Amino acid sequence: MISQHTQTNPSQLKGKDFITLSDWQPDAIVDLLDQAQALKQQQKNGGTHPYLQGKMLGMIFEKSSTRTRVSFEVGMKQLGGDAIFLSSNDIQLGRGESIEDTAKVLSRYIDGIMVRTYAHESVETLAKHADVPIINGLTDEHHPTQVLADLLTIYEQKGSLAGLKMAFIGDGHNNMCHSLLEGAASVGMHISVASPKGFGPQDDILNNARNIGQATGSQIAITESPQAAVEQADVVVTDVFASMGQEAEQAERLKTFANYQVNEALCQHANDDYMFLHCLPAHRGEEVTTEIIDGAHSFVFDEAENRLHAQKAILKNVM
Ligand code: CP
Ligand code: NVA
């Protein structure tokens, strides 16, 4: 068990949106991790858990996905429910129907909506007008379901979260870094972010994380030095230099981030038993070398698997 306290009352979470990690109390995040662990164990032991019998999840995708799409759909089926894939190219949203009307219409058919899109405000608008819980499957600003899986993976390997040090190297302004800041702060992990000048985290998200960290003991450092960030880190994390939607900047970003590759020389600064994480998809030879991502310290495929278990915990609570 990760938590040292009374569990959050599950009925309080029914209908709650999962849009950013900072929308959830730190205790509730830890409870989700405990539940994800229990669901994983149950599944590995061959048990069934049809908590969502007869429930339907709609999954709106405006960007590509392998892990998010498959893990949500499989997760719903394992919970006794089902999921419908809604590509924005195929639904009227892609032809200009408003988010407001889409939210109201879908709420009449389905019990929850997972959405992957560009502008974070689109998810907030969807949540404002839907009568069913909204789960953020990635926006330009946040990727909270991924970070829940990351925290579960760290807990499995390290046996604790509070007081560990995470280093994020690369684009500090992207969805992964933002959600890692909020996630680390929620569980009392320290986090150092190293990015080139001008690519640090968004101010409001950094402030949110710092506020959460005051209560949990998490310390946050922002630097331009990858070596300083990785110094004595327990967990080293990176992500692509150009996220979905930034394809036109790819060549320029490769130059800007050239000194921010996670490689053997950089990881010499981390603790001997450091873990490497990457949400995937990865660009080997760009943000990370093959020797690191395919090496002994890498847990990227456990991390990918844990999307399934972490998301089932979210779905079980909010639907
Ligand atoms: N990590 C992640 O969200 O992967 P997908 O883009 O494949 O969903
Ligand atoms: N930052 C990456 C994460 C992909 C899962 C992107 O947005 O493309």
Short mmCIF file of C-alpha atoms and ligand atoms in Angstrom, two decimals:
data_model
loop_
_atom_site.label_atom_id
_atom_site.label_comp_id
_atom_site.label_asym_id
_atom_site.label_seq_id
_atom_site.Cartn_x
_atom_site.Cartn_y
_atom_site.Cartn_z
CA MET A 1 0.00 0.00 0.00
CA ILE A 2 1.34 3.41 -0.94
CA SER A 3 -1.00 5.37 1.31
CA GLN A 4 -0.60 5.66 5.06
CA HIS A 5 -4.06 7.09 5.61
CA THR A 6 -7.77 6.47 5.29
CA GLN A 7 -8.91 5.91 1.71
CA THR A 8 -10.90 8.60 -0.09
CA ASN A 9 -14.61 7.74 -0.15
CA PRO A 10 -15.11 6.42 -3.70
CA SER A 11 -18.66 7.78 -3.94
CA GLN A 12 -17.22 11.32 -3.66
CA LEU A 13 -15.31 10.77 -6.91
CA LYS A 14 -18.18 9.49 -9.06
CA GLY A 15 -18.73 11.93 -11.89
CA LYS A 16 -15.48 13.79 -11.17
CA ASP A 17 -13.40 14.90 -14.16
CA PHE A 18 -9.73 13.90 -14.48
CA ILE A 19 -8.29 16.85 -16.36
CA THR A 20 -5.11 17.74 -14.46
CA LEU A 21 -3.40 16.10 -11.50
CA SER A 22 -3.65 19.33 -9.52
CA ASP A 23 -7.48 19.10 -9.68
CA TRP A 24 -7.22 16.07 -7.39
CA GLN A 25 -6.14 16.19 -3.75
CA PRO A 26 -2.74 14.55 -3.13
CA ASP A 27 -4.47 11.92 -0.94
CA ALA A 28 -6.83 11.05 -3.80
CA ILE A 29 -3.88 10.63 -6.20
CA VAL A 30 -2.22 8.25 -3.74
CA ASP A 31 -5.50 6.34 -3.35
CA LEU A 32 -5.71 5.94 -7.13
CA LEU A 33 -2.21 4.47 -7.12
CA ASP A 34 -3.18 2.01 -4.38
CA GLN A 35 -6.27 0.99 -6.34
CA ALA A 36 -4.25 0.64 -9.56
CA GLN A 37 -1.84 -1.69 -7.77
CA ALA A 38 -4.72 -3.78 -6.43
CA LEU A 39 -6.39 -3.99 -9.87
CA LYS A 40 -3.09 -5.01 -11.43
CA GLN A 41 -2.57 -7.74 -8.85
CA GLN A 42 -6.13 -9.00 -9.31
CA GLN A 43 -5.69 -9.16 -13.08
CA LYS A 44 -2.32 -10.94 -12.84
CA ASN A 45 -3.97 -13.50 -10.54
CA GLY A 46 -6.61 -14.16 -13.19
CA GLY A 47 -9.42 -12.43 -11.28
CA THR A 48 -12.19 -10.41 -12.90
CA HIS A 49 -13.47 -7.06 -11.72
CA PRO A 50 -16.63 -6.04 -13.59
CA TYR A 51 -17.12 -2.73 -11.73
CA LEU A 52 -18.33 -0.97 -14.88
CA GLN A 53 -20.78 -3.53 -16.24
CA GLY A 54 -22.94 -1.91 -18.91
CA LYS A 55 -20.96 1.37 -18.91
CA MET A 56 -19.72 2.94 -22.13
CA LEU A 57 -16.70 5.23 -22.57
CA GLY A 58 -16.45 7.49 -25.64
CA MET A 59 -12.88 8.19 -26.73
CA ILE A 60 -12.38 11.34 -28.84
CA PHE A 61 -9.00 11.53 -30.58
CA GLU A 62 -7.82 14.66 -32.41
CA LYS A 63 -4.20 13.37 -32.30
CA SER A 64 -2.66 9.94 -32.93
CA SER A 65 -2.30 7.34 -30.19
CA THR A 66 -1.23 3.77 -29.62
CA ARG A 67 -0.99 3.37 -25.83
CA THR A 68 -3.80 5.66 -24.73
CA ARG A 69 -6.31 4.32 -27.22
CA VAL A 70 -5.59 0.64 -26.62
CA SER A 71 -5.18 0.82 -22.83
CA PHE A 72 -8.44 2.73 -22.33
CA GLU A 73 -10.39 0.39 -24.57
CA VAL A 74 -8.92 -2.76 -23.03
CA GLY A 75 -9.32 -1.26 -19.55
CA MET A 76 -13.03 -0.61 -20.07
CA LYS A 77 -13.54 -4.17 -21.35
CA GLN A 78 -11.67 -5.65 -18.40
CA LEU A 79 -13.93 -3.64 -16.09
CA GLY A 80 -17.01 -5.15 -17.74
CA GLY A 81 -17.86 -2.11 -19.87
CA ASP A 82 -17.02 -1.04 -23.40
CA ALA A 83 -15.51 1.86 -25.34
CA ILE A 84 -16.20 3.60 -28.63
CA PHE A 85 -13.33 5.14 -30.64
CA LEU A 86 -14.37 8.54 -31.99
CA SER A 87 -11.83 9.99 -34.42
CA SER A 88 -12.39 13.71 -34.83
CA ASN A 89 -12.05 13.11 -38.59
CA ASP A 90 -15.15 10.96 -38.51
CA ILE A 91 -17.43 12.82 -36.09
CA GLN A 92 -19.04 16.19 -36.75
CA LEU A 93 -16.66 17.90 -34.30
CA GLY A 94 -14.07 17.69 -37.09
CA ARG A 95 -16.45 19.56 -39.41
CA GLY A 96 -17.06 22.39 -37.00
CA GLU A 97 -19.83 21.21 -34.67
CA SER A 98 -19.23 22.99 -31.38
CA ILE A 99 -17.59 21.33 -28.39
CA GLU A 100 -20.61 22.44 -26.31
CA ASP A 101 -23.12 20.62 -28.52
CA THR A 102 -20.85 17.58 -28.81
CA ALA A 103 -20.63 17.40 -25.00
CA LYS A 104 -24.40 17.62 -24.57
CA VAL A 105 -25.17 15.05 -27.27
CA LEU A 106 -22.58 12.48 -26.16
CA SER A 107 -23.78 12.81 -22.55
CA ARG A 108 -27.15 11.37 -23.67
CA TYR A 109 -25.53 8.16 -24.95
CA ILE A 110 -22.42 7.36 -22.94
CA ASP A 111 -21.20 7.32 -19.34
CA GLY A 112 -17.82 9.00 -19.68
CA ILE A 113 -15.60 10.70 -22.26
CA MET A 114 -11.84 10.39 -22.72
CA VAL A 115 -10.45 13.09 -24.99
CA ARG A 116 -7.07 13.74 -26.62
CA THR A 117 -6.77 17.14 -28.23
CA TYR A 118 -4.62 20.23 -28.76
CA ALA A 119 -5.85 23.22 -26.70
CA HIS A 120 -6.28 22.43 -23.02
CA GLU A 121 -9.26 24.81 -22.93
CA SER A 122 -11.14 22.45 -25.27
CA VAL A 123 -11.16 19.78 -22.56
CA GLU A 124 -12.30 22.33 -19.98
CA THR A 125 -15.13 23.42 -22.29
CA LEU A 126 -16.12 19.81 -22.87
CA ALA A 127 -16.18 19.22 -19.10
CA LYS A 128 -18.24 22.35 -18.50
CA HIS A 129 -20.99 21.23 -20.87
CA ALA A 130 -20.97 17.44 -20.42
CA ASP A 131 -23.05 15.64 -17.80
CA VAL A 132 -20.59 12.74 -17.68
CA PRO A 133 -16.99 12.64 -16.36
CA ILE A 134 -14.27 13.85 -18.72
CA ILE A 135 -10.80 12.26 -18.71
CA ASN A 136 -7.89 14.11 -20.28
CA GLY A 137 -6.02 11.71 -22.57
CA LEU A 138 -3.44 14.41 -23.42
CA THR A 139 -3.58 18.08 -24.35
CA ASP A 140 -0.77 20.43 -25.36
CA GLU A 141 -0.43 21.31 -21.65
CA HIS A 142 -1.08 18.14 -19.63
CA HIS A 143 -0.84 14.34 -19.80
CA PRO A 144 -2.14 13.28 -16.38
CA THR A 145 -3.07 9.64 -17.09
CA GLN A 146 0.49 8.97 -18.27
CA VAL A 147 1.99 10.44 -15.12
CA LEU A 148 -0.23 8.32 -12.89
CA ALA A 149 1.26 5.28 -14.67
CA ASP A 150 4.77 6.72 -14.23
CA LEU A 151 4.25 7.11 -10.48
CA LEU A 152 2.92 3.54 -10.23
CA THR A 153 6.04 2.27 -12.07
CA ILE A 154 8.36 4.17 -9.74
CA TYR A 155 6.52 2.90 -6.69
CA GLU A 156 6.77 -0.70 -7.92
CA GLN A 157 10.53 -0.45 -8.31
CA LYS A 158 11.44 1.76 -5.37
CA GLY A 159 8.78 0.84 -2.82
CA SER A 160 8.13 4.49 -1.98
CA LEU A 161 7.65 7.84 -3.68
CA ALA A 162 7.98 10.66 -1.13
CA GLY A 163 11.50 12.02 -0.86
CA LEU A 164 12.79 10.45 -4.11
CA LYS A 165 14.34 12.77 -6.70
CA MET A 166 13.11 12.86 -10.30
CA ALA A 167 14.96 14.67 -13.11
CA PHE A 168 13.12 15.70 -16.27
CA ILE A 169 15.44 16.57 -19.16
CA GLY A 170 14.19 18.26 -22.33
CA ASP A 171 11.13 20.31 -23.22
CA GLY A 172 10.04 21.71 -19.85
CA HIS A 173 7.10 23.44 -21.53
CA ASN A 174 5.41 20.28 -22.73
CA ASN A 175 2.48 18.21 -21.46
CA MET A 176 4.66 15.52 -19.86
CA CYS A 177 6.83 17.90 -17.89
CA HIS A 178 3.79 19.83 -16.67
CA SER A 179 1.99 16.73 -15.43
CA LEU A 180 5.20 15.32 -13.92
CA LEU A 181 5.60 18.54 -11.93
CA GLU A 182 2.06 18.25 -10.55
CA GLY A 183 2.34 14.48 -10.03
CA ALA A 184 5.69 14.60 -8.25
CA ALA A 185 4.45 17.42 -6.05
CA SER A 186 1.29 15.44 -5.16
CA VAL A 187 3.26 12.45 -3.89
CA GLY A 188 6.07 14.43 -2.23
CA MET A 189 8.79 13.59 -4.77
CA HIS A 190 11.43 16.21 -5.54
CA ILE A 191 11.72 17.16 -9.20
CA SER A 192 14.41 19.04 -11.13
CA VAL A 193 13.67 20.15 -14.68
CA ALA A 194 16.49 20.95 -17.12
CA SER A 195 15.54 22.73 -20.36
CA PRO A 196 17.13 25.22 -22.73
CA LYS A 197 16.45 28.89 -22.03
CA GLY A 198 12.89 29.76 -23.04
CA PHE A 199 11.65 26.15 -22.82
CA GLY A 200 10.91 25.97 -19.09
CA PRO A 201 7.53 25.08 -17.59
CA GLN A 202 4.50 27.34 -17.88
CA ASP A 203 4.37 29.71 -14.88
CA ASP A 204 0.84 28.88 -13.66
CA ILE A 205 1.52 25.14 -13.70
CA LEU A 206 4.86 25.57 -11.94
CA ASN A 207 3.14 27.68 -9.28
CA ASN A 208 0.43 25.06 -8.86
CA ALA A 209 3.04 22.37 -8.37
CA ARG A 210 4.99 24.52 -5.90
CA ASN A 211 1.82 25.16 -3.90
CA ILE A 212 1.03 21.45 -3.74
CA GLY A 213 4.66 20.74 -2.84
CA GLN A 214 4.50 23.01 0.19
CA ALA A 215 2.06 20.59 1.78
CA THR A 216 3.77 17.37 0.68
CA GLY A 217 7.44 18.36 1.11
CA SER A 218 8.24 18.17 -2.61
CA GLN A 219 11.03 20.50 -3.74
CA ILE A 220 11.07 21.78 -7.32
CA ALA A 221 14.15 23.11 -9.13
CA ILE A 222 14.30 24.59 -12.64
CA THR A 223 17.68 24.78 -14.35
CA GLU A 224 19.35 24.94 -17.77
CA SER A 225 21.91 22.32 -16.69
CA PRO A 226 21.02 18.66 -17.39
CA GLN A 227 23.95 17.56 -15.20
CA ALA A 228 22.69 19.58 -12.24
CA ALA A 229 19.17 18.17 -12.67
CA VAL A 230 20.34 14.56 -12.90
CA GLU A 231 22.74 14.83 -9.92
CA GLN A 232 21.73 12.08 -7.47
CA ALA A 233 18.43 11.49 -9.23
CA ASP A 234 16.49 8.30 -8.50
CA VAL A 235 14.45 8.64 -11.70
CA VAL A 236 15.52 10.21 -15.02
CA VAL A 237 12.73 11.09 -17.45
CA THR A 238 12.66 12.57 -20.91
CA ASP A 239 10.22 13.01 -23.79
CA VAL A 240 10.38 13.88 -27.48
CA PHE A 241 11.85 17.30 -28.32
CA ALA A 242 8.95 18.10 -30.70
CA SER A 243 5.51 17.05 -29.47
CA MET A 244 2.46 16.33 -31.62
CA GLY A 245 1.46 19.57 -33.31
CA GLN A 246 5.08 20.86 -33.35
CA GLU A 247 6.21 18.87 -36.39
CA ALA A 248 7.15 22.05 -38.29
CA GLU A 249 9.63 22.94 -35.50
CA GLN A 250 11.28 19.50 -35.45
CA ALA A 251 14.53 20.46 -37.21
CA GLU A 252 14.99 23.65 -35.22
CA ARG A 253 14.22 21.88 -31.94
CA LEU A 254 16.79 19.17 -32.65
CA LYS A 255 19.43 21.91 -32.68
CA THR A 256 18.03 23.74 -29.63
CA PHE A 257 17.88 20.56 -27.53
CA ALA A 258 21.16 19.02 -28.78
CA ASN A 259 22.75 19.18 -25.31
CA TYR A 260 19.69 17.71 -23.59
CA GLN A 261 20.02 14.11 -24.72
CA VAL A 262 19.75 11.46 -21.99
CA ASN A 263 22.85 9.32 -22.55
CA GLU A 264 25.38 7.30 -20.56
CA ALA A 265 27.56 10.32 -19.76
CA LEU A 266 24.61 12.25 -18.35
CA CYS A 267 23.29 9.31 -16.34
CA GLN A 268 26.68 8.96 -14.62
CA HIS A 269 25.42 11.83 -12.44
CA ALA A 270 22.34 9.89 -11.30
CA ASN A 271 22.22 7.46 -8.38
CA ASP A 272 23.61 3.99 -9.18
CA ASP A 273 20.13 2.43 -9.06
CA TYR A 274 18.40 5.16 -11.09
CA MET A 275 15.38 4.33 -13.24
CA PHE A 276 14.85 5.68 -16.75
CA LEU A 277 11.30 6.49 -17.90
CA HIS A 278 9.88 7.77 -21.20
CA CYS A 279 6.16 7.93 -21.98
CA LEU A 280 6.83 6.73 -25.57
CA PRO A 281 6.82 7.03 -28.53
CA ALA A 282 10.59 7.67 -28.37
CA HIS A 283 13.04 8.95 -30.97
CA ARG A 284 16.17 6.90 -30.29
CA GLY A 285 19.30 8.93 -30.98
CA GLU A 286 17.49 12.23 -30.35
CA GLU A 287 16.22 12.74 -26.78
CA VAL A 288 17.65 9.40 -25.58
CA THR A 289 20.31 6.96 -26.74
CA THR A 290 19.49 3.34 -27.52
CA GLU A 291 21.87 2.19 -24.77
CA ILE A 292 19.79 4.03 -22.15
CA ILE A 293 16.24 3.33 -23.33
CA ASP A 294 17.03 -0.32 -24.07
CA GLY A 295 19.42 -0.67 -21.12
CA ALA A 296 19.18 -2.16 -17.64
CA HIS A 297 17.87 1.02 -15.96
CA SER A 298 14.95 1.45 -18.36
CA PHE A 299 11.40 0.58 -17.28
CA VAL A 300 9.60 2.07 -20.27
CA PHE A 301 7.57 -1.05 -21.08
CA ASP A 302 6.42 -1.53 -17.48
CA GLU A 303 5.49 2.14 -17.65
CA ALA A 304 3.48 1.55 -20.84
CA GLU A 305 1.74 -1.46 -19.27
CA ASN A 306 0.87 0.54 -16.19
CA ARG A 307 -1.22 2.92 -18.30
CA LEU A 308 -3.80 0.13 -18.31
CA HIS A 309 -3.83 -0.41 -14.55
CA ALA A 310 -3.67 3.28 -13.57
CA GLN A 311 -6.48 4.21 -15.96
CA LYS A 312 -8.69 1.40 -14.73
CA ALA A 313 -8.40 2.93 -11.25
CA ILE A 314 -9.52 6.31 -12.65
CA LEU A 315 -12.38 4.78 -14.65
CA LYS A 316 -13.59 2.69 -11.69
CA ASN A 317 -13.80 5.80 -9.51
CA VAL A 318 -15.23 8.43 -11.82
CA MET A 319 -17.70 6.29 -13.80
N1 CP B 1 2.41 7.77 -24.09
C1 CP B 1 1.30 7.91 -24.85
O1 CP B 1 0.38 8.65 -24.52
O2 CP B 1 1.31 7.18 -25.97
P1 CP B 1 0.27 7.27 -27.20
O3 CP B 1 0.50 8.60 -27.87
O4 CP B 1 0.62 6.11 -28.06
O5 CP B 1 -1.12 7.18 -26.65
N1 NVA B 2 4.90 15.24 -25.48
C1 NVA B 2 4.45 14.17 -26.34
C2 NVA B 2 3.80 13.08 -25.56
C3 NVA B 2 3.30 11.93 -26.40
C4 NVA B 2 2.61 10.87 -25.61
C5 NVA B 2 3.46 14.73 -27.34
O1 NVA B 2 2.59 15.52 -26.95
O2 NVA B 2 3.56 14.42 -28.53
#
